[in-house]
Amino acid sequence: MKLLFFIASIGSALAIRCYQCSSQTDPKGIDNCGAYKAFNKTQNIAIECNSDESHMPGSFCMKVVHQSPRGFICKWIVYFNRCRLTVSLYKLSSLRLGDGRWRQVIRQCASVSETGVTGVCNWGVYENGVYWEECYCVEDECNGAPQTKATSIAALCFAVMLFVAKILS
């Protein structure tokens, strides 16, 4: 019985907690996910990635930002985690940056990153001019930051690799 309790407690201790929201699902004129103003950590509750509440189970957190260029007017279709997302102009027209651009933010748990690396941000521009940025991190509630930074675990791993390389050379 003690062994079963011990194993169960290890599993719950390893579960990561991430914020889960999407500005695409926010009501018109409301910014709950931090696309246009600071993300409110007291308004949003982080969920355990291995719970039933999680839209996607995972072992790390992610934050995705999409932003249009100035004067961008058309329907936007993008593939994210191999799923097709269509953003309607109705959702985007209610909130805009001061110069006419729109922004979308997705925060959620993740199990596989495109790059296979956590603790980093990758960015680029789609053919239609939409800027994208994906950040991955492995600490509880780390995807609530304005810009997800490399975690202390990644820094520690890098330091250990440098130490080992120095010893071997």
Coordinates of C-alpha atoms in Angstrom, one line a residue:
M1 CA 0.0 0.0 0.0
K2 CA 2.8 2.4 0.9
L3 CA 4.5 1.6 -2.5
L4 CA 1.3 2.4 -4.4
F5 CA 1.0 5.8 -2.5
F6 CA 4.6 6.6 -3.2
I7 CA 4.3 5.9 -7.0
A8 CA 1.1 7.9 -7.2
S9 CA 2.7 10.9 -5.4
I10 CA 5.7 10.8 -7.8
G11 CA 3.3 11.0 -10.8
S12 CA 1.5 14.0 -9.4
A13 CA 4.7 15.8 -8.4
L14 CA 6.0 15.5 -12.0
A15 CA 2.9 16.9 -13.6
I16 CA 3.5 20.4 -15.0
R17 CA 1.0 23.3 -14.7
C18 CA 0.4 25.6 -17.7
Y19 CA -1.9 28.4 -18.6
Q20 CA -4.4 27.4 -21.2
C21 CA -6.2 30.1 -23.3
S22 CA -6.6 31.4 -26.8
S23 CA -7.4 34.9 -27.9
Q24 CA -9.3 33.4 -30.8
T25 CA -11.9 32.1 -28.3
D26 CA -12.1 35.3 -26.3
P27 CA -15.5 37.1 -26.5
K28 CA -15.6 40.1 -28.8
G29 CA -13.8 43.0 -27.3
I30 CA -12.3 41.0 -24.4
D31 CA -8.6 40.1 -24.1
N32 CA -8.3 37.2 -21.6
C33 CA -5.2 35.6 -23.1
G34 CA -2.9 38.7 -23.2
A35 CA -2.8 39.4 -26.9
Y36 CA -3.1 43.2 -26.5
K37 CA -2.5 43.9 -22.9
A38 CA -0.6 42.2 -20.0
F39 CA -1.6 38.6 -19.3
N40 CA -3.5 38.5 -16.0
K41 CA -2.3 35.5 -14.0
T42 CA -5.0 36.0 -11.3
Q43 CA -7.8 35.9 -13.9
N44 CA -6.4 32.8 -15.6
I45 CA -5.8 29.6 -13.6
A46 CA -3.0 27.3 -14.6
I47 CA -4.1 23.7 -15.2
E48 CA -2.3 20.4 -14.8
C49 CA -1.2 19.1 -18.2
N50 CA -2.1 15.5 -17.4
S51 CA -5.6 16.4 -16.1
D52 CA -9.0 16.2 -18.0
E53 CA -9.1 20.0 -18.1
S54 CA -6.1 20.1 -20.5
H55 CA -7.0 20.5 -24.2
M56 CA -3.6 18.8 -25.0
P57 CA -1.8 16.6 -22.5
G58 CA 1.9 17.3 -22.3
S59 CA 5.1 17.6 -20.4
F60 CA 5.9 21.2 -21.0
C61 CA 4.2 24.5 -21.7
M62 CA 4.0 26.6 -24.8
K63 CA 3.0 30.1 -25.9
V64 CA 2.3 30.9 -29.6
V65 CA 2.0 34.4 -30.9
H66 CA 0.7 35.3 -34.4
Q67 CA 0.7 39.0 -35.6
S68 CA -0.3 40.5 -38.9
P69 CA 1.6 43.1 -40.8
R70 CA 0.2 46.6 -41.1
G71 CA -2.8 46.9 -43.3
F72 CA -3.4 43.1 -43.4
I73 CA -7.0 42.4 -44.6
C74 CA -7.9 38.8 -45.5
K75 CA -8.9 35.5 -43.9
W76 CA -6.0 33.9 -42.2
I77 CA -5.5 30.1 -42.4
V78 CA -2.5 28.6 -40.7
Y79 CA -1.5 25.1 -39.7
F80 CA -0.6 24.8 -36.0
N81 CA 0.4 21.4 -34.5
R82 CA -0.9 19.9 -37.7
C83 CA -4.4 21.3 -37.1
R84 CA -5.9 23.9 -39.4
L85 CA -6.9 27.2 -37.7
T86 CA -9.1 29.7 -39.5
V87 CA -9.2 33.1 -37.9
S88 CA -12.2 35.1 -38.9
L89 CA -12.0 38.9 -39.4
Y90 CA -15.0 39.2 -37.1
K91 CA -13.0 38.0 -34.1
L92 CA -9.9 40.1 -35.1
S93 CA -11.8 43.3 -35.9
S94 CA -12.8 43.9 -32.3
L95 CA -9.2 44.2 -31.0
R96 CA -6.3 45.7 -32.9
L97 CA -3.0 47.3 -32.3
G98 CA -2.8 51.0 -32.8
D99 CA -1.3 50.7 -36.3
G100 CA -4.0 48.4 -37.7
R101 CA -2.2 45.1 -37.0
W102 CA -3.9 42.2 -35.1
R103 CA -2.4 39.7 -32.7
Q104 CA -3.4 36.2 -31.6
V105 CA -2.0 34.4 -28.5
I106 CA -2.3 30.7 -27.6
R107 CA -1.1 29.3 -24.3
Q108 CA -1.4 25.6 -23.6
C109 CA 0.3 22.4 -22.6
A110 CA 2.4 20.7 -25.3
S111 CA 3.9 17.2 -25.8
V112 CA 5.9 17.7 -28.9
S113 CA 7.6 20.8 -30.2
E114 CA 8.4 21.3 -33.9
T115 CA 12.1 21.8 -33.0
G116 CA 12.3 19.1 -30.2
V117 CA 13.8 21.7 -27.9
T118 CA 12.3 23.3 -24.8
G119 CA 13.3 26.4 -23.0
V120 CA 13.6 28.4 -26.3
C121 CA 11.6 30.6 -28.6
N122 CA 11.5 30.2 -32.4
W123 CA 10.1 32.7 -34.8
G124 CA 9.5 33.4 -38.4
V125 CA 7.2 34.9 -41.0
Y126 CA 4.6 32.9 -43.1
E127 CA 4.3 33.5 -46.8
N128 CA 1.3 35.8 -46.3
G129 CA 3.4 38.1 -44.0
V130 CA 2.1 36.9 -40.7
Y131 CA 4.8 36.9 -38.0
W132 CA 4.8 33.8 -35.7
E133 CA 6.6 33.0 -32.5
E134 CA 6.5 29.7 -30.5
C135 CA 8.1 29.5 -27.0
Y136 CA 8.5 26.3 -25.0
C137 CA 9.3 26.0 -21.3
V138 CA 9.4 23.3 -18.6
E139 CA 8.5 25.1 -15.4
D140 CA 5.1 25.5 -13.8
E141 CA 3.1 28.5 -15.2
C142 CA 6.1 29.5 -17.3
N143 CA 3.9 30.3 -20.4
G144 CA 2.3 33.3 -18.5
A145 CA 5.3 35.5 -19.0
P146 CA 5.3 38.3 -21.6
Q147 CA 8.2 36.5 -23.4
T148 CA 9.0 33.0 -22.3
K149 CA 12.6 32.9 -21.2
A150 CA 15.0 29.9 -21.2
T151 CA 14.5 28.0 -17.9
S152 CA 17.0 27.4 -15.2
I153 CA 17.0 23.7 -16.1
A154 CA 18.1 24.5 -19.6
A155 CA 20.9 26.8 -18.3
L156 CA 22.0 24.1 -15.8
C157 CA 22.1 21.5 -18.6
F158 CA 24.2 23.8 -20.7
A159 CA 26.6 24.4 -17.8
V160 CA 27.0 20.7 -17.3
M161 CA 27.7 20.1 -21.0
L162 CA 30.4 22.8 -20.9
F163 CA 31.9 21.3 -17.8
V164 CA 31.9 17.8 -19.4
A165 CA 33.4 19.1 -22.6
K166 CA 36.2 20.9 -20.7
I167 CA 37.0 17.6 -18.8
L168 CA 37.0 15.5 -22.0
S169 CA 39.3 17.9 -23.9

